[in-house]
Short mmCIF file of C-alpha atoms in Angstrom, two decimals:
data_model
loop_
_atom_site.label_atom_id
_atom_site.label_comp_id
_atom_site.label_asym_id
_atom_site.label_seq_id
_atom_site.Cartn_x
_atom_site.Cartn_y
_atom_site.Cartn_z
CA MET A 1 1.46 160.88 54.77
CA ASP A 2 -1.77 160.06 52.96
CA THR A 3 -2.39 157.01 50.77
CA GLU A 4 -2.04 158.93 47.51
CA HIS A 5 1.47 160.11 48.36
CA ARG A 6 2.58 156.79 49.87
CA THR A 7 1.58 154.74 46.83
CA GLY A 8 2.08 157.23 44.06
CA ARG A 9 -1.47 156.57 42.82
CA SER A 10 -4.08 159.10 42.01
CA PRO A 11 -7.32 158.99 44.01
CA GLY A 12 -9.58 156.16 42.93
CA SER A 13 -6.80 154.30 41.11
CA SER A 14 -6.24 150.68 42.17
CA GLY A 15 -3.91 149.63 39.33
CA PRO A 16 -0.96 148.36 41.42
CA VAL A 17 -3.29 146.58 43.83
CA VAL A 18 -5.09 144.84 40.97
CA ARG A 19 -1.82 143.90 39.29
CA GLY A 20 -0.48 142.56 42.57
CA ALA A 21 -3.58 140.47 43.11
CA ARG A 22 -3.36 139.10 39.58
CA GLU A 23 0.30 138.22 40.04
CA ARG A 24 -0.44 136.43 43.30
CA ALA A 25 -3.33 134.57 41.69
CA ARG A 26 -1.12 133.52 38.78
CA GLU A 27 1.58 132.32 41.16
CA GLU A 28 -0.95 130.33 43.15
CA ILE A 29 -2.44 128.69 40.07
CA THR A 30 1.01 127.93 38.66
CA ALA A 31 1.97 126.30 41.95
CA ALA A 32 -1.26 124.27 41.97
CA ILE A 33 -0.60 123.06 38.42
CA LYS A 34 2.92 121.97 39.36
CA ASP A 35 1.71 120.24 42.51
CA GLU A 36 -0.89 118.26 40.58
CA ALA A 37 1.68 117.41 37.92
CA ARG A 38 4.03 116.10 40.63
CA ARG A 39 1.19 113.99 42.02
CA GLN A 40 0.72 112.51 38.57
CA LEU A 41 4.45 111.88 38.28
CA ALA A 42 4.28 109.88 41.50
CA ALA A 43 1.20 107.95 40.39
CA ASP A 44 1.85 107.34 36.70
CA GLY A 45 5.39 108.45 35.79
CA ALA A 46 6.62 111.28 33.60
CA ALA A 47 5.82 109.51 30.33
CA ARG A 48 2.08 109.63 31.10
CA LEU A 49 1.94 113.23 32.30
CA SER A 50 -0.99 114.93 30.58
CA LEU A 51 -2.01 118.58 30.57
CA ARG A 52 -5.63 117.55 30.07
CA ALA A 53 -5.48 115.27 33.10
CA VAL A 54 -3.90 118.03 35.20
CA ALA A 55 -6.58 120.49 34.11
CA ARG A 56 -9.34 117.98 34.83
CA GLU A 57 -8.09 117.29 38.36
CA LEU A 58 -7.88 121.03 39.07
CA GLY A 59 -11.33 121.71 37.68
CA MET A 60 -9.93 123.83 34.85
CA VAL A 61 -10.64 123.75 31.15
CA SER A 62 -7.59 122.83 29.09
CA SER A 63 -7.54 126.18 27.32
CA ALA A 64 -7.15 127.94 30.68
CA LEU A 65 -4.22 125.74 31.70
CA TYR A 66 -2.50 126.41 28.36
CA ARG A 67 -2.22 130.07 29.37
CA TYR A 68 0.19 128.93 32.10
CA PHE A 69 1.96 126.10 30.29
CA PRO A 70 1.40 126.10 26.53
CA SER A 71 2.65 122.52 26.17
CA ARG A 72 3.41 119.38 28.13
CA GLU A 73 7.09 119.96 27.37
CA GLU A 74 7.02 123.38 29.04
CA LEU A 75 5.38 121.91 32.13
CA LEU A 76 7.98 119.12 32.24
CA THR A 77 10.76 121.68 31.89
CA ALA A 78 9.36 123.71 34.79
CA LEU A 79 9.23 120.59 36.97
CA ILE A 80 12.76 119.61 35.95
CA VAL A 81 14.17 123.05 36.70
CA ASP A 82 12.39 123.10 40.07
CA ALA A 83 13.85 119.69 40.94
CA TYR A 84 17.39 120.63 39.91
CA ASP A 85 17.12 123.89 41.84
CA ALA A 86 15.85 122.10 44.95
CA VAL A 87 18.60 119.48 45.07
CA GLY A 88 21.14 122.14 44.07
CA ALA A 89 20.07 124.40 46.92
CA ALA A 90 20.43 121.49 49.36
CA ALA A 91 23.94 120.79 48.06
CA GLU A 92 24.99 124.43 48.24
CA ALA A 93 23.72 124.81 51.78
CA ALA A 94 25.70 121.75 52.85
CA ALA A 95 28.81 122.98 51.02
CA GLY A 96 28.67 126.18 53.06
CA THR A 97 28.95 124.40 56.41
CA ALA A 98 32.10 124.65 58.50
CA GLY A 99 34.82 122.03 58.39
CA GLU A 100 37.66 120.79 56.27
CA PRO A 101 36.97 119.97 52.60
CA LEU A 102 36.46 116.23 53.06
CA THR A 103 33.90 116.85 55.81
CA ARG A 104 32.02 119.31 53.62
CA TRP A 105 32.19 116.85 50.72
CA GLY A 106 30.44 114.27 52.88
CA ALA A 107 27.85 116.83 53.92
CA VAL A 108 27.01 117.65 50.30
CA CYS A 109 26.70 113.98 49.38
CA ALA A 110 24.46 113.35 52.38
CA ALA A 111 22.26 116.35 51.56
CA VAL A 112 21.78 115.19 47.96
CA ARG A 113 20.92 111.67 49.14
CA ALA A 114 18.45 113.00 51.72
CA TRP A 115 16.69 115.11 49.09
CA ALA A 116 16.51 112.16 46.71
CA LEU A 117 15.01 109.85 49.33
CA GLU A 118 12.47 112.49 50.30
CA HIS A 119 11.55 113.27 46.67
CA PRO A 120 12.04 109.97 44.78
CA HIS A 121 9.72 110.80 41.89
CA GLU A 122 11.32 114.18 41.27
CA TYR A 123 14.73 112.51 41.52
CA ALA A 124 13.59 109.97 38.93
CA LEU A 125 12.47 112.80 36.66
CA ILE A 126 15.96 114.31 36.53
CA TYR A 127 18.22 111.28 37.06
CA GLY A 128 16.09 108.38 35.89
CA SER A 129 15.16 107.19 32.43
CA PRO A 130 14.70 109.91 29.77
CA VAL A 131 11.10 110.91 29.12
CA PRO A 132 10.09 109.61 25.67
CA GLY A 133 9.70 112.42 23.16
CA TYR A 134 11.09 115.09 25.47
CA ALA A 135 14.33 117.00 24.81
CA ALA A 136 15.48 119.23 27.65
CA PRO A 137 16.15 122.84 26.57
CA ARG A 138 19.26 124.79 27.50
CA THR A 139 17.40 126.46 30.35
CA THR A 140 17.90 123.24 32.33
CA VAL A 141 21.70 123.28 32.02
CA GLU A 142 22.47 125.86 34.70
CA PRO A 143 20.16 124.33 37.35
CA ALA A 144 21.51 120.86 36.52
CA SER A 145 25.08 122.02 37.20
CA ARG A 146 24.48 123.21 40.76
CA VAL A 147 25.38 119.98 42.58
CA GLY A 148 28.49 119.49 40.46
CA LEU A 149 29.60 123.07 41.00
CA ALA A 150 29.15 122.68 44.76
CA LEU A 151 31.57 119.75 44.66
CA VAL A 152 33.95 121.68 42.41
CA GLY A 153 33.90 124.54 44.92
CA ILE A 154 34.96 122.18 47.71
CA ALA A 155 37.74 120.79 45.55
CA ARG A 156 38.87 124.31 44.73
CA ASP A 157 39.03 125.16 48.44
CA ALA A 158 41.06 122.00 49.07
CA HIS A 159 43.44 122.82 46.24
CA ARG A 160 43.94 126.41 47.43
CA GLY A 161 44.07 125.55 51.13
CA PRO A 162 45.41 122.37 52.69
CA GLY A 163 45.98 120.84 49.27
CA ALA A 164 44.48 118.06 47.21
CA SER A 165 46.01 114.80 46.01
CA PRO A 166 44.22 113.64 42.87
CA PRO A 167 45.26 110.40 41.19
CA GLY A 168 47.48 110.50 38.15
CA LEU A 169 46.25 110.38 34.57
CA PRO A 170 47.13 107.95 31.80
CA GLY A 171 48.68 109.86 28.92
CA GLY A 172 45.81 109.19 26.55
CA LEU A 173 43.30 110.80 28.91
CA ARG A 174 45.19 114.05 29.48
CA PRO A 175 43.72 116.00 26.53
CA GLU A 176 40.19 115.15 27.67
CA ALA A 177 41.05 115.99 31.28
CA GLU A 178 42.45 119.35 30.18
CA ARG A 179 39.25 120.07 28.27
CA ILE A 180 37.14 119.13 31.30
CA ALA A 181 39.22 121.40 33.52
CA ALA A 182 38.95 124.31 31.10
CA ASP A 183 35.19 123.92 30.64
CA LEU A 184 34.04 122.98 34.14
CA ALA A 185 36.73 123.81 36.67
CA PRO A 186 39.10 126.56 35.48
CA GLY A 187 42.18 126.79 37.65
CA LEU A 188 42.09 123.21 38.85
CA PRO A 189 44.66 120.65 37.70
CA PRO A 190 43.34 118.38 34.95
CA GLU A 191 43.89 115.37 37.21
CA LEU A 192 41.60 116.82 39.86
CA ALA A 193 38.94 117.94 37.36
CA ALA A 194 38.75 114.48 35.77
CA SER A 195 38.55 112.72 39.12
CA LEU A 196 35.75 115.08 40.20
CA VAL A 197 33.61 114.18 37.19
CA ALA A 198 34.12 110.49 37.94
CA ALA A 199 33.20 111.00 41.61
CA TRP A 200 30.15 113.10 40.70
CA SER A 201 28.79 110.39 38.41
CA GLN A 202 29.50 107.65 40.96
CA LEU A 203 27.69 109.65 43.65
CA PHE A 204 24.50 109.56 41.63
CA GLY A 205 25.05 105.88 40.93
CA LEU A 206 25.08 105.23 44.68
CA ILE A 207 21.96 107.30 45.21
CA SER A 208 20.12 105.79 42.24
CA PHE A 209 20.78 102.24 43.49
CA GLU A 210 19.12 103.17 46.76
CA VAL A 211 16.23 105.20 45.36
CA PHE A 212 15.36 102.59 42.73
CA GLY A 213 15.55 99.62 45.12
CA GLN A 214 18.75 97.96 43.95
CA TYR A 215 20.05 97.55 47.51
CA HIS A 216 17.14 95.36 48.57
CA ARG A 217 18.54 92.37 50.51
CA VAL A 218 22.05 93.60 49.73
CA VAL A 219 22.73 96.62 51.96
CA GLU A 220 20.87 96.92 55.26
CA ASP A 221 22.64 99.74 57.15
CA ARG A 222 22.37 102.18 54.29
CA ASP A 223 23.26 105.31 56.24
CA ALA A 224 26.62 103.91 57.32
CA PHE A 225 27.24 102.36 53.92
CA PHE A 226 26.55 105.61 52.09
CA ALA A 227 28.68 107.73 54.45
CA HIS A 228 31.63 105.36 53.93
CA ALA A 229 31.15 105.23 50.15
CA ALA A 230 30.80 109.02 49.85
CA GLU A 231 33.97 109.63 51.86
CA ARG A 232 35.80 107.11 49.72
CA LEU A 233 34.65 108.93 46.59
CA GLY A 234 36.04 112.17 47.99
CA ARG A 235 39.37 110.57 48.83
CA GLU A 236 39.60 108.93 45.41
CA ALA A 237 38.86 112.29 43.82
CA GLY A 238 41.82 113.73 45.71
CA ILE A 239 40.08 115.49 48.59
CA VAL A 240 41.86 113.93 51.56
CA PRO A 241 42.12 114.96 55.23
CA SER A 242 44.46 117.86 55.89
CA ALA A 243 46.99 115.70 57.73
CA HIS A 244 47.44 113.55 54.63
CA THR A 245 47.75 116.25 51.98
CA ARG A 246 50.94 117.54 50.57
CA SER A 247 52.63 120.43 52.31
#
C-alpha cells in the first residue's frame, strides 16, 4: 500500500507530520520548563519561583514561556499535580502487590516514604508549608487523593475479606465519622473510615519528620523505625493480620 493510502493524506500534504512535530516540540519545551522550575524549587524554594528566571535559564524570552504557562500559579499547579501523580502512582503500584492487607499497607507506606526521600523538594511543595499567595485549584484535588484512596482500597479489601477491627468511636465523633465514610469511603464502617483518616495524616507526619530533618540525633535506624511505625498505624486503623481478625 502506498504512502497516500496508508496515511490518508493527499500527495504533497505533510499536515499530520507537521502537527506531530509541533506537538512533540511543545511537549519537550513543557518538560524543560518544568525541569528548570524543579531545579529552582530545590535551590530557592517555591516562594521564589519566577517565570522570568525560568525563561532566562532556558534562553527563552518571557513572552514565549507565557504561551506554555500564562502565570506562575499555572506553573506551580502543573508541578503540584505532577508531584501528586508521581507519589500516587508509587502508592497504587505498591497497593497492587500480593499479600494480606497489612502487608500491602506497609508496602504503600514504604513506597510513599521512598518517593519522598528521593524527591524532597517536590514533597515539600505538596506537603510542606503553603506557598504564599498561591491557592490550589480544584484540579489538584483528584491527584492529591491518590495515596489516601490506595489506603482506603486496602482497608476495603480487609473489610470484605479477612475482616478489619477498627477502634470504637466516642459518641460525639460518630456524626463526623459517618460524614467521612459517606464522602471518602462509601461502604466502610464509620469507625474504620475515621481511623483511616487519622492513620493517613500520621503517615505523612512520620515522613515529614524524616524529610525535614526532625529525626536528627533522635532516630538512627530509620528504615526499621519507619517499618514498625507504619505497621502500627495500620493496626491502629483496624487493619490487623488475618489470624487476629474477627471470624
